[in-house]
CSV table of C-alpha atoms and ligand atoms in Angstrom, one decimal:
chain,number,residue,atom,x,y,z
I,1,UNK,CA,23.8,84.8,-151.5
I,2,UNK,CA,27.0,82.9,-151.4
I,3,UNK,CA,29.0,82.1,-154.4
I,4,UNK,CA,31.6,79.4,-154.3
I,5,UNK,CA,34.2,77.7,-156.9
I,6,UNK,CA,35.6,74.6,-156.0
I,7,UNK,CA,39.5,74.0,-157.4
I,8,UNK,CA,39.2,69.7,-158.1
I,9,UNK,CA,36.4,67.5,-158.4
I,10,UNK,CA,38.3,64.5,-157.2
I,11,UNK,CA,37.8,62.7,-154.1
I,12,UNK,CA,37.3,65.9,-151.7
I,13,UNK,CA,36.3,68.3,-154.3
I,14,UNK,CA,33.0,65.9,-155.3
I,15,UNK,CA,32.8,65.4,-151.7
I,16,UNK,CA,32.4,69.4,-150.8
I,17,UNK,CA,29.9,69.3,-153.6
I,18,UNK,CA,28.3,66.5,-152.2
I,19,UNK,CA,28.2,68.0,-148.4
I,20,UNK,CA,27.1,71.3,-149.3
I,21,UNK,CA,23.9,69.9,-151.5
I,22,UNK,CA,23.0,67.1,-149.4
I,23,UNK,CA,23.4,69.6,-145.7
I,24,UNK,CA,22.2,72.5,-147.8
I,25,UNK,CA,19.5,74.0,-145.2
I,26,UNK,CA,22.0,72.8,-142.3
I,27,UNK,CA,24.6,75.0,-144.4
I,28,UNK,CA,22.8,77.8,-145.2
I,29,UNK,CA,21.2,78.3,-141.9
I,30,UNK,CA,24.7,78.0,-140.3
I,31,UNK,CA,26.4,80.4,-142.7
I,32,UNK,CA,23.1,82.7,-142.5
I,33,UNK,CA,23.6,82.7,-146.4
I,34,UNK,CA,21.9,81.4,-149.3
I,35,UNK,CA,25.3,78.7,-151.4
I,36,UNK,CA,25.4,78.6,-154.5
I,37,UNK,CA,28.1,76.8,-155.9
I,38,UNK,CA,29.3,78.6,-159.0
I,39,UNK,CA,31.9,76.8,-160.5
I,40,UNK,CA,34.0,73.8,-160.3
I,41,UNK,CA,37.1,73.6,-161.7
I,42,UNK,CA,38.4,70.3,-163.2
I,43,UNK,CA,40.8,69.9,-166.6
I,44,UNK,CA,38.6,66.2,-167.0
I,45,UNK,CA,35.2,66.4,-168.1
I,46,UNK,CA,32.3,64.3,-166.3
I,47,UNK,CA,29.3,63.2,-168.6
I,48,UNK,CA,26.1,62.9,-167.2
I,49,UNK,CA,27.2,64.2,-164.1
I,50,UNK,CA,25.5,67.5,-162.2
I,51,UNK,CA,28.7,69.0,-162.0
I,52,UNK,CA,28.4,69.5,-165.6
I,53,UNK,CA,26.1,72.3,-165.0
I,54,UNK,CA,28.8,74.4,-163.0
I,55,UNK,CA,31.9,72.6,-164.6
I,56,UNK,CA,34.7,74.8,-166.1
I,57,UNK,CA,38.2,74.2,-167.7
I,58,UNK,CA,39.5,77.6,-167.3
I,59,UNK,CA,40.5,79.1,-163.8
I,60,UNK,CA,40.3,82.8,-165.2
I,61,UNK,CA,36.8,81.8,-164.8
I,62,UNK,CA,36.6,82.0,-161.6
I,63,UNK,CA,39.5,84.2,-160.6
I,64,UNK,CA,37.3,87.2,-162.5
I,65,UNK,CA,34.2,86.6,-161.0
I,66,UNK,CA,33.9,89.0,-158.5
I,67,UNK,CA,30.9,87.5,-157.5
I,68,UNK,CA,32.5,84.5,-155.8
I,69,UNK,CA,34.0,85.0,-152.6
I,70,UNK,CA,35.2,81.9,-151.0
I,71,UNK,CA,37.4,79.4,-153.0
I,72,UNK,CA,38.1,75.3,-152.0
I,73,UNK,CA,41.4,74.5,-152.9
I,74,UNK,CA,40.9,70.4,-152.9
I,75,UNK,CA,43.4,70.0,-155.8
I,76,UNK,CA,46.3,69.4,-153.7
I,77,UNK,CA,50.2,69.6,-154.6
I,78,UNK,CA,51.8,72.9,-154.3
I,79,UNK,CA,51.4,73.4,-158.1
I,80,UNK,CA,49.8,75.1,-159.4
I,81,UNK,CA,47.5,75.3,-155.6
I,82,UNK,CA,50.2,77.7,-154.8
I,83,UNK,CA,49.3,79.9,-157.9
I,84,UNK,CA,45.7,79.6,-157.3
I,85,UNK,CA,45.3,80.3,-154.1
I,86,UNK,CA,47.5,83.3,-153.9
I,87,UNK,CA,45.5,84.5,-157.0
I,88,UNK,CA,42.4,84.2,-155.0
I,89,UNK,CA,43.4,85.8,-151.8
I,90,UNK,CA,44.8,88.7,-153.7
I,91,UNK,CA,41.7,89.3,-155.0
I,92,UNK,CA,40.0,89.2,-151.8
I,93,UNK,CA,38.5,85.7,-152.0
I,94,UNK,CA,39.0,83.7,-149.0
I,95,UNK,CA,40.6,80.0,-149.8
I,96,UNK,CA,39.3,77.2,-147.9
I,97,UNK,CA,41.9,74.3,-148.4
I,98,UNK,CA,42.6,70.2,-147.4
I,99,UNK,CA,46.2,71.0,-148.9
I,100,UNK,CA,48.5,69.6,-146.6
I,101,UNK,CA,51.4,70.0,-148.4
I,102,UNK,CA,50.7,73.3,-149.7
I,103,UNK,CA,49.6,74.8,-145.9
I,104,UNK,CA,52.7,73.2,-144.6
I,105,UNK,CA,54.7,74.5,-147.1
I,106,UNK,CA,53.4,78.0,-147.8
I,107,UNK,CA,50.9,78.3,-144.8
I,108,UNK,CA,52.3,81.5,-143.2
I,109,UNK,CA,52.3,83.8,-146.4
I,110,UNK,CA,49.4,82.7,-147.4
I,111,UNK,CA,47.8,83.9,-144.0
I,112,UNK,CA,49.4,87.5,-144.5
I,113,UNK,CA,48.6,87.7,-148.0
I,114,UNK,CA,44.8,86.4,-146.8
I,115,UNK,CA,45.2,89.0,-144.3
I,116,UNK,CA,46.2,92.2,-146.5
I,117,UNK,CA,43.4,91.6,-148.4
I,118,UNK,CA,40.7,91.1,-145.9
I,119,UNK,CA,40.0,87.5,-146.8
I,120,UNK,CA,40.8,84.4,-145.1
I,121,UNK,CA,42.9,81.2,-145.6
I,122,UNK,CA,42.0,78.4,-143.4
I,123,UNK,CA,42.9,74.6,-143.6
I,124,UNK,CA,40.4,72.4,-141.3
I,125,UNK,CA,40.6,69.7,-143.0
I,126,UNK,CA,44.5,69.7,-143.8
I,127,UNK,CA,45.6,67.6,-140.5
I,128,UNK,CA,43.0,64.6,-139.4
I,129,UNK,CA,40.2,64.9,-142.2
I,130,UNK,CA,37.3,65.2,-140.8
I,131,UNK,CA,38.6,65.8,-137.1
I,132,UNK,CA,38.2,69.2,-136.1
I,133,UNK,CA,42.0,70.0,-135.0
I,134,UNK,CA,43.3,73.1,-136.0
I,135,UNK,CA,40.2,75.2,-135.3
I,136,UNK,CA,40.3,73.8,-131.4
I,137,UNK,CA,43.8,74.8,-131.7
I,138,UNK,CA,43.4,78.4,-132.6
I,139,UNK,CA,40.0,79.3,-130.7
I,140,UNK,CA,39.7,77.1,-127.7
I,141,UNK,CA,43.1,75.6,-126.3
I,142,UNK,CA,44.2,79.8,-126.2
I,143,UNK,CA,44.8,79.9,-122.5
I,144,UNK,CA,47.6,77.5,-122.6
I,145,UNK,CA,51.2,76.8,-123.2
I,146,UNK,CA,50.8,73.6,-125.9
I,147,UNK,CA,53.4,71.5,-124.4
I,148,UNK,CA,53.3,68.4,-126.8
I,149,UNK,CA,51.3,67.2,-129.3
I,150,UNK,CA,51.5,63.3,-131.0
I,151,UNK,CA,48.7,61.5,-132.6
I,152,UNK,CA,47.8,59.0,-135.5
I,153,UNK,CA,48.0,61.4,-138.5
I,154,UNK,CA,47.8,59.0,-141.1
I,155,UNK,CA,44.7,56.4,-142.0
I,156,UNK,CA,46.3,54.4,-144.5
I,157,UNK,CA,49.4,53.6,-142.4
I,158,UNK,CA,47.5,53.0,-139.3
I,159,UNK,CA,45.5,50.7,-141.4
I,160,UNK,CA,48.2,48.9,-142.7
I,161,UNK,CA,49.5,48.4,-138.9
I,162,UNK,CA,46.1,47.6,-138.1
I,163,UNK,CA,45.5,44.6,-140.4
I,164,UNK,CA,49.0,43.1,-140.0
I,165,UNK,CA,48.5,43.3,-136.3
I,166,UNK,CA,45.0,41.4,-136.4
I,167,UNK,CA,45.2,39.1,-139.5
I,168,UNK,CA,48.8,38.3,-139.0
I,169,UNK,CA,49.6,39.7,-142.5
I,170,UNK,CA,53.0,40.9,-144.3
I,171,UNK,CA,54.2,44.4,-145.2
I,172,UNK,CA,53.4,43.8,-149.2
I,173,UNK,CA,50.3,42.2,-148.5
I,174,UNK,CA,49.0,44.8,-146.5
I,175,UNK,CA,49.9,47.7,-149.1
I,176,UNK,CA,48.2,45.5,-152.0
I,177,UNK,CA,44.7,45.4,-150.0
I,178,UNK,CA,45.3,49.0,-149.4
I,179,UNK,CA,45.7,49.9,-152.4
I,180,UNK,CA,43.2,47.4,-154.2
I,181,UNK,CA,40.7,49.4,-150.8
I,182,UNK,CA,42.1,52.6,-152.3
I,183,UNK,CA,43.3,53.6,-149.3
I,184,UNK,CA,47.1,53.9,-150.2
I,185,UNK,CA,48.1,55.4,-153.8
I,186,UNK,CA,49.6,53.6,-156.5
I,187,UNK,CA,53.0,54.9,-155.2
I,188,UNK,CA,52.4,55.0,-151.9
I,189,UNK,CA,55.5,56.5,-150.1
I,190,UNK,CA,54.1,59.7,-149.3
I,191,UNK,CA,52.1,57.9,-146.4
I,192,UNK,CA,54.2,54.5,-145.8
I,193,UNK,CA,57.4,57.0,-145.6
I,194,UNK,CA,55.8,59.1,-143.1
I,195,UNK,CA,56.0,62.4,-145.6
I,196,UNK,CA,52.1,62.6,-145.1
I,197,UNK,CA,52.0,62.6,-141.4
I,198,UNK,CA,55.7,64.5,-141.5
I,199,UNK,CA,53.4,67.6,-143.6
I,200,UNK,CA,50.7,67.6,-140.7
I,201,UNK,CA,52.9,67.6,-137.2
I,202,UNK,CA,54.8,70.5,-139.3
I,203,UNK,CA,51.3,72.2,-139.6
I,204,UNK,CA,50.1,71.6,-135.9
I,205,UNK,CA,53.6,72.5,-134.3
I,206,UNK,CA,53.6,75.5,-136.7
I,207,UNK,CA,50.6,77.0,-135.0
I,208,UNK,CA,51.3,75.9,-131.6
I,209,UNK,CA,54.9,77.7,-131.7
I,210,UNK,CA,53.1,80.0,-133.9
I,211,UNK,CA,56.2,80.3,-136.3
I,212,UNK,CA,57.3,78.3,-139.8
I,213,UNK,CA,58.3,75.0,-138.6
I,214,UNK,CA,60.0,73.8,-141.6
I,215,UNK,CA,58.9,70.2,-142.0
I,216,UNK,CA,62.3,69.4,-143.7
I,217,UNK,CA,63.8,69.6,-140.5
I,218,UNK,CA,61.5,66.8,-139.2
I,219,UNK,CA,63.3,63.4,-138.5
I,220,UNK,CA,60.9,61.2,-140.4
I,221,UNK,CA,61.2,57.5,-140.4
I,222,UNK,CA,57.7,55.7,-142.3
I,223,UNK,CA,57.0,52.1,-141.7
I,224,UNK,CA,58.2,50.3,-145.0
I,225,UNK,CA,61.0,48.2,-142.3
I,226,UNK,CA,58.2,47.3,-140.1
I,227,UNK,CA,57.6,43.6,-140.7
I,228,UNK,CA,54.8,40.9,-139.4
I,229,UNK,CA,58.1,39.6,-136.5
I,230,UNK,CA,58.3,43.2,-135.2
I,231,UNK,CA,54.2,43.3,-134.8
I,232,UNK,CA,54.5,39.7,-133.5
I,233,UNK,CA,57.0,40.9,-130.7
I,234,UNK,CA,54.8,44.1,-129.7
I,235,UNK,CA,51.7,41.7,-129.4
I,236,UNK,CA,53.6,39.5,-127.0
I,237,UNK,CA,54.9,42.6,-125.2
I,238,UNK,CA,50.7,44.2,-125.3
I,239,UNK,CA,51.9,46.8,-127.7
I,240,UNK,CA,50.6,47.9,-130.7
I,241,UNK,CA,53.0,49.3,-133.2
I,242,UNK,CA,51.7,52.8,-134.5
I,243,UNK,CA,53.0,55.3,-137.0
I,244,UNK,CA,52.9,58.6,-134.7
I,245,UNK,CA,53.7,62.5,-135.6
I,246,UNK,CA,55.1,63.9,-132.2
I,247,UNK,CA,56.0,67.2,-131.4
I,248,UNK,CA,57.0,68.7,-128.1
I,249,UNK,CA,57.9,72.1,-126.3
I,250,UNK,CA,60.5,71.8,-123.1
I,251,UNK,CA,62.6,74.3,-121.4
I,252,UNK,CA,65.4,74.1,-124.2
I,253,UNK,CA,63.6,74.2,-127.3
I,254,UNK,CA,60.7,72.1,-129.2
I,255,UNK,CA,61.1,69.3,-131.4
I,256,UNK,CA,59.3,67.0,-133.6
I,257,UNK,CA,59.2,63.6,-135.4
I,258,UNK,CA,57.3,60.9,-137.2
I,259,UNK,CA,58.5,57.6,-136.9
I,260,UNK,CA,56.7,54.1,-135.4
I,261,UNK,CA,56.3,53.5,-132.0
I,262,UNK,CA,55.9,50.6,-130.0
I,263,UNK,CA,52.1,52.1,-128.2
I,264,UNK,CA,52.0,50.7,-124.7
I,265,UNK,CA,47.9,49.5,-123.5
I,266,UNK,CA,47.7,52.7,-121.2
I,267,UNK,CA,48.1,55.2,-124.1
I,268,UNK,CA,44.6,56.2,-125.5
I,269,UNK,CA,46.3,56.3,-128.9
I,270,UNK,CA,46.6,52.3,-128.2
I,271,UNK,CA,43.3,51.7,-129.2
I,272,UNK,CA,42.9,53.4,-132.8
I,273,UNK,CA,42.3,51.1,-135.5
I,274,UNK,CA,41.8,50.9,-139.2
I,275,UNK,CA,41.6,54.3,-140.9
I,276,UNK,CA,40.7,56.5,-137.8
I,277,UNK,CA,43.3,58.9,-136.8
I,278,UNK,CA,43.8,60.3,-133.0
I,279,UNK,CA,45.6,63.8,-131.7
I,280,UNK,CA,46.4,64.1,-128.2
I,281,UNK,CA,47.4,67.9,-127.4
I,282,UNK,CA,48.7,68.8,-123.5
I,283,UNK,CA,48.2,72.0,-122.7
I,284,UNK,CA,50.2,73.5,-119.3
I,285,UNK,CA,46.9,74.0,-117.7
I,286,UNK,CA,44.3,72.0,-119.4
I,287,UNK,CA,46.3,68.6,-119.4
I,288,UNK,CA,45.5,65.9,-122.2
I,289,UNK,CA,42.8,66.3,-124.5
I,290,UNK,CA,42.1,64.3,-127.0
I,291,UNK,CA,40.6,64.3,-130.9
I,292,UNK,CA,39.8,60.7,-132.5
I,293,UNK,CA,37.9,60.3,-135.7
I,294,UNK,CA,38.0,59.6,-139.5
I,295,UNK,CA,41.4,61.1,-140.9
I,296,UNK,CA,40.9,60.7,-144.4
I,297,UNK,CA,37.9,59.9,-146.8
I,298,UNK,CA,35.7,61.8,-149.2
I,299,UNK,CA,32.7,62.9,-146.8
I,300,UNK,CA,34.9,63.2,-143.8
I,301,UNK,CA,37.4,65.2,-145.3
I,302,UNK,CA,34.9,67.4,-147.2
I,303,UNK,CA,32.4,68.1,-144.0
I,304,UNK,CA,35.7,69.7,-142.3
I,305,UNK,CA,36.5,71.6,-145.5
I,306,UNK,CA,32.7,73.0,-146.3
I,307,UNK,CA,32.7,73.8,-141.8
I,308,UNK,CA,35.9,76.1,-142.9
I,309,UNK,CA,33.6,77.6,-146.1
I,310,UNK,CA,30.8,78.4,-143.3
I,311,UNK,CA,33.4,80.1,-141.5
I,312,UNK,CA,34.3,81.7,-144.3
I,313,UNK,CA,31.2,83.3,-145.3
I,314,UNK,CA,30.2,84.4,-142.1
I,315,UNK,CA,33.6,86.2,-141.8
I,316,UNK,CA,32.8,88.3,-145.1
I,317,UNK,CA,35.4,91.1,-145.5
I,318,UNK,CA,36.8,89.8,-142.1
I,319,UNK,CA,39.7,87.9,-141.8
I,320,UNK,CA,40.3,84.7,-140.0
I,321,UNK,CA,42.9,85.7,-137.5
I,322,UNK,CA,45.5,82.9,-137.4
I,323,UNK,CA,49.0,83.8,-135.9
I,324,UNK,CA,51.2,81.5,-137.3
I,325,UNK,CA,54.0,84.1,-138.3
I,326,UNK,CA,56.8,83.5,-141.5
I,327,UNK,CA,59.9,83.2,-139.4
I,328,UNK,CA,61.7,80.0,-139.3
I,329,UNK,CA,61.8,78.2,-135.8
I,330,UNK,CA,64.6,76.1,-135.4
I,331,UNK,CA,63.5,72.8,-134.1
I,332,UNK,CA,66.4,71.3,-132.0
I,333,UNK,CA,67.9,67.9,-132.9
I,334,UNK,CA,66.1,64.8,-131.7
I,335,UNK,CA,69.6,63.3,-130.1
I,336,UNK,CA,68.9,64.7,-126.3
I,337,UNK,CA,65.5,63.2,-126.8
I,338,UNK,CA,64.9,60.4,-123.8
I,339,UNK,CA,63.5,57.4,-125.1
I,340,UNK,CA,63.6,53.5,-124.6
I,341,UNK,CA,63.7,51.1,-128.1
I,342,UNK,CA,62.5,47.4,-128.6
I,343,UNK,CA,65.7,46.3,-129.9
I,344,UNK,CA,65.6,42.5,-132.0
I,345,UNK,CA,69.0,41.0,-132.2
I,346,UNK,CA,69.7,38.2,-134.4
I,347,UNK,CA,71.9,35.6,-132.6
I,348,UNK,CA,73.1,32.3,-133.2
I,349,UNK,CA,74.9,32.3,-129.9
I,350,UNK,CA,71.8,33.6,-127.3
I,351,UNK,CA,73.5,33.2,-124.0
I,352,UNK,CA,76.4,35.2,-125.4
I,353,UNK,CA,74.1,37.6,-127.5
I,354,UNK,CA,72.4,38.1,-123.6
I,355,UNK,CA,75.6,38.5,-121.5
I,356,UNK,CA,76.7,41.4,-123.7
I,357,UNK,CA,73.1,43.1,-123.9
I,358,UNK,CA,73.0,42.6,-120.0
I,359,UNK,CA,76.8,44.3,-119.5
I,360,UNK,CA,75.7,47.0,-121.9
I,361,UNK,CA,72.2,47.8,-120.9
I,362,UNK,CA,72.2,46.5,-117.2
I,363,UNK,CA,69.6,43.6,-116.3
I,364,UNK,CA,66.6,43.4,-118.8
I,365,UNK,CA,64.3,41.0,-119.6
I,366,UNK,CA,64.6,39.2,-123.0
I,367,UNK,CA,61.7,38.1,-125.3
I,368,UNK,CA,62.0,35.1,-127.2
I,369,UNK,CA,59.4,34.1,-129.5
I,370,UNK,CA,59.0,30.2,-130.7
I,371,UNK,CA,58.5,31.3,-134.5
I,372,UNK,CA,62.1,33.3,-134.7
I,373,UNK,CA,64.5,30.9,-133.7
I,374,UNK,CA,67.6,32.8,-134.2
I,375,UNK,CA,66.8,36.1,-132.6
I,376,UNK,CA,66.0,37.6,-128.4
I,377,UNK,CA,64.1,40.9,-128.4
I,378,UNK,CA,64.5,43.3,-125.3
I,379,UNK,CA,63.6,46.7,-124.2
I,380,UNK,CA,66.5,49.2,-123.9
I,381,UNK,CA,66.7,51.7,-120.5
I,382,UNK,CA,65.2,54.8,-121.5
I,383,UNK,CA,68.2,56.9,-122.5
I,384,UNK,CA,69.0,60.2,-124.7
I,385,UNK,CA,68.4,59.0,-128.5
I,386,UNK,CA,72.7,59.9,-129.3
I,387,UNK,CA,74.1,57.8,-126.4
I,388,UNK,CA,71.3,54.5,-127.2
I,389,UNK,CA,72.5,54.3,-130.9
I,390,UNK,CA,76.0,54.7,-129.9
I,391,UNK,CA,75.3,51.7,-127.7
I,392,UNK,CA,73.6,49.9,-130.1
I,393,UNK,CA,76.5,50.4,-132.6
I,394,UNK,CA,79.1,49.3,-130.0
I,395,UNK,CA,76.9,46.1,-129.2
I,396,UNK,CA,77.5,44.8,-133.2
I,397,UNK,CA,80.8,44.3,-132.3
I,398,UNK,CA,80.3,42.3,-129.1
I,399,UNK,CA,80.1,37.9,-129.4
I,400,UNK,CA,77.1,36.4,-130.3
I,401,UNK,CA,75.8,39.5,-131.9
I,402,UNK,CA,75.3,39.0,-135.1
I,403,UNK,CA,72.8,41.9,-136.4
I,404,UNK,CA,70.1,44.5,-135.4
I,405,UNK,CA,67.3,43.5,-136.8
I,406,UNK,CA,64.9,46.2,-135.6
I,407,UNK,CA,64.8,49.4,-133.4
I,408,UNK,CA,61.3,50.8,-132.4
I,409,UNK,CA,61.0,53.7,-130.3
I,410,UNK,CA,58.2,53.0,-127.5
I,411,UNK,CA,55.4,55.0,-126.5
I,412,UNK,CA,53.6,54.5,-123.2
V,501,LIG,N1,46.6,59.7,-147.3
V,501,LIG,C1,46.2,60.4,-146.2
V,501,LIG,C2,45.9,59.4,-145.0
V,501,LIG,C3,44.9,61.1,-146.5
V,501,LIG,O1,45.9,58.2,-145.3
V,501,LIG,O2,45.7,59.8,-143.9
V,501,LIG,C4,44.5,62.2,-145.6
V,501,LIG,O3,45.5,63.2,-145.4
């Protein structure tokens, strides 16, 4: 028999609860165990709920009971998850986690420490929900070099982008349904800022490069400046305007970034709506694969995180092996990057705006919607990131330029 103690009985932790009584035969015949879920651990107290049964204030609770061996850490935050899960793992007990921010951030020690105490630490759920991503990572895309990897690595934002796109919406209006939906918090900047999907790339580049990838050193760029014009301009283009994680490994070095992109109709990542998230991983050998599916909500989310508790159990007094070592990698600057923008220029003068854009750029082909009188959108060459904003910086100085109003990257 199984013991578990779930850390949160929020959204995921009610949700792991949920999975693992509602699958329990699928469960236990897959973990070759009997479950019992022990404990849950919650400072809020839920009348008239089943929990109450198993509920528990006190984490010492849990930490001393040597008969539970496998932890979900579904509180997210580093603190006190940190605290917790280290606790845990030093005392053998392997820590299943959705903790995006805490695997990002402390991932690698938590592995050794896991490790030198014969327990596990794995994190399923931490990128894409309910996707299985890092697991296909680790155990089946091992013959290759992993030479990039980009997706749609947040739901909230790609619904956002989704609903302004097909209802024609505004920015605000778009975060009100979201958050009125639930989707987006009552602060929401950790997902319209890009921190969200910033945490996951940092995770999935970590164990590709199998090294700390430090997601401070991400270029992030969210999509609070995106407005209904810019969407309005991709649509007339066939683009979709998406908020992608991208990482990638070339001769030189590897680098990564979040920031939107304007998704040409050929990319499969085109096609991803509403909350559904998509990762796209090229291997040297293998070529593009792909991984689509529901990247956040409660059953999702805790299906990926009770699959890692199966793993768990059947790997009693084992440990996971995940290489993903401490050492920092340095991730080179995005400036040599190649890369074409969507550029909008406000212009009262458009034949002059044009002339300059054209002796800058070379010939190009401008888009001029009826609805924005006073602007010409174009596409720039594709050129290394340092030299096109130097160009675009030079170009506010030329005649009939009066302002930049946009700059998306594109994505074919
Ligand atoms: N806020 C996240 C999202 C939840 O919208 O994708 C899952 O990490």
């Amino acid at each position: 028999m199984a013991k578990i103690a779930i850390l949160g009985y929020g959204t995921v932790g009610s949700g792991v609860y949920d999975v693992i009584n509602t699958n329990r035969e699928i469960v236990e015949h897959k973990s070759g165990e009997e479950m019992e879920i022990k404990y849950v651990l919650d400072l809020r107290d839920f009348p008239g709920d089943p929990v109450e049964a198993v509920l528990t204030h006190d984490f010492n609770d849990i930490l001393n009971d040597d008969e539970v061996s496998v932890v979900a850490e579904v509180m997210g935050g580093v603190k006190p998850a940190y605290e917790f899960t280290k606790a845990c793992l030093l005392k053998g007990k392997s820590v299943c986690t959705s903790n995006k921010e805490l695997v990002a951030s402390h991932g690698a020690e938590l592995i050794r420490i896991a490790k030198e105490n014969n327990a596990s630490y794995v994190f399923e759920a931490s990128v894409g929900g309910g996707i299985p991503i890092i697991r296909p990572l680790l155990t089946s895309i091992t013959a290759d070099k992993i030479e990039e990897i980009k997706g749609i690595l947040n739901g909230t934002t790609n619904y956002m982008l989704t609903k302004m796109s097909e209802e024609g919406l505004e920015y605000e209006d778009v975060l009100k349904d979201a958050q009125a939906k639930g989707y987006a918090e009552r602060n929401p900047a950790a997902d319209v800022e890009g921190h969200d999907a910033c945490r996951k790339i940092a995770i999935l580049m970590s164990l590709a490069l199998e090294a700390q990838v430090d997601y401070n050193d991400i270029m992030t760029e969210g999509i609070t400046n995106i407005t209904k014009a810019d969407i309005d301009y991709a649509k007339a283009m066939g683009r979709q305007i998406k908020l992608l994680g991208k990482g990638k490994t070339t001769e030189e070095g590897s680098w990564a970034m979040v920031a939107p992109f304007m998704v040409g109709k050929d990319s499969p990542l085109y096609m991803v709506r509403d909350v559904f998230n998509a990762v796209s991983v090229v291997g040297n050998m293998l070529g593009q694969v792909m991984f689509y599916g529901k990247g956040a909500g409660k059953e999702a989310t805790a299906s990926a995180v009770v699959s890692d508790i199966i793993d768990a159990v059947r790997s009693k007094d084992k440990t996971i092996s995940i290489n993903w070592s401490e050492e920092k990698y340095e991730l080179m600057p995005i400036d040599t990057l190649k890369t074409s923008k969507f550029i909008r220029i406000e212009t009262y003068d458009k034949p002059a705006a044009k002339k300059a854009i054209t002796e800058l750029f070379g010939e190009t082909s401008f888009i001029e919607l009826s609805d924005y009188e006073d602007e010409i959108g174009f596409l720039t060459p594709v050129m290394r990131e340092i030299d096109l904003n130097k160009a675009l910086s030079g170009l506010l100085s030329e005649e009939g330029i009066e302002n930049i109003l946009s700059a998306i990257r594109t994505e074919e």
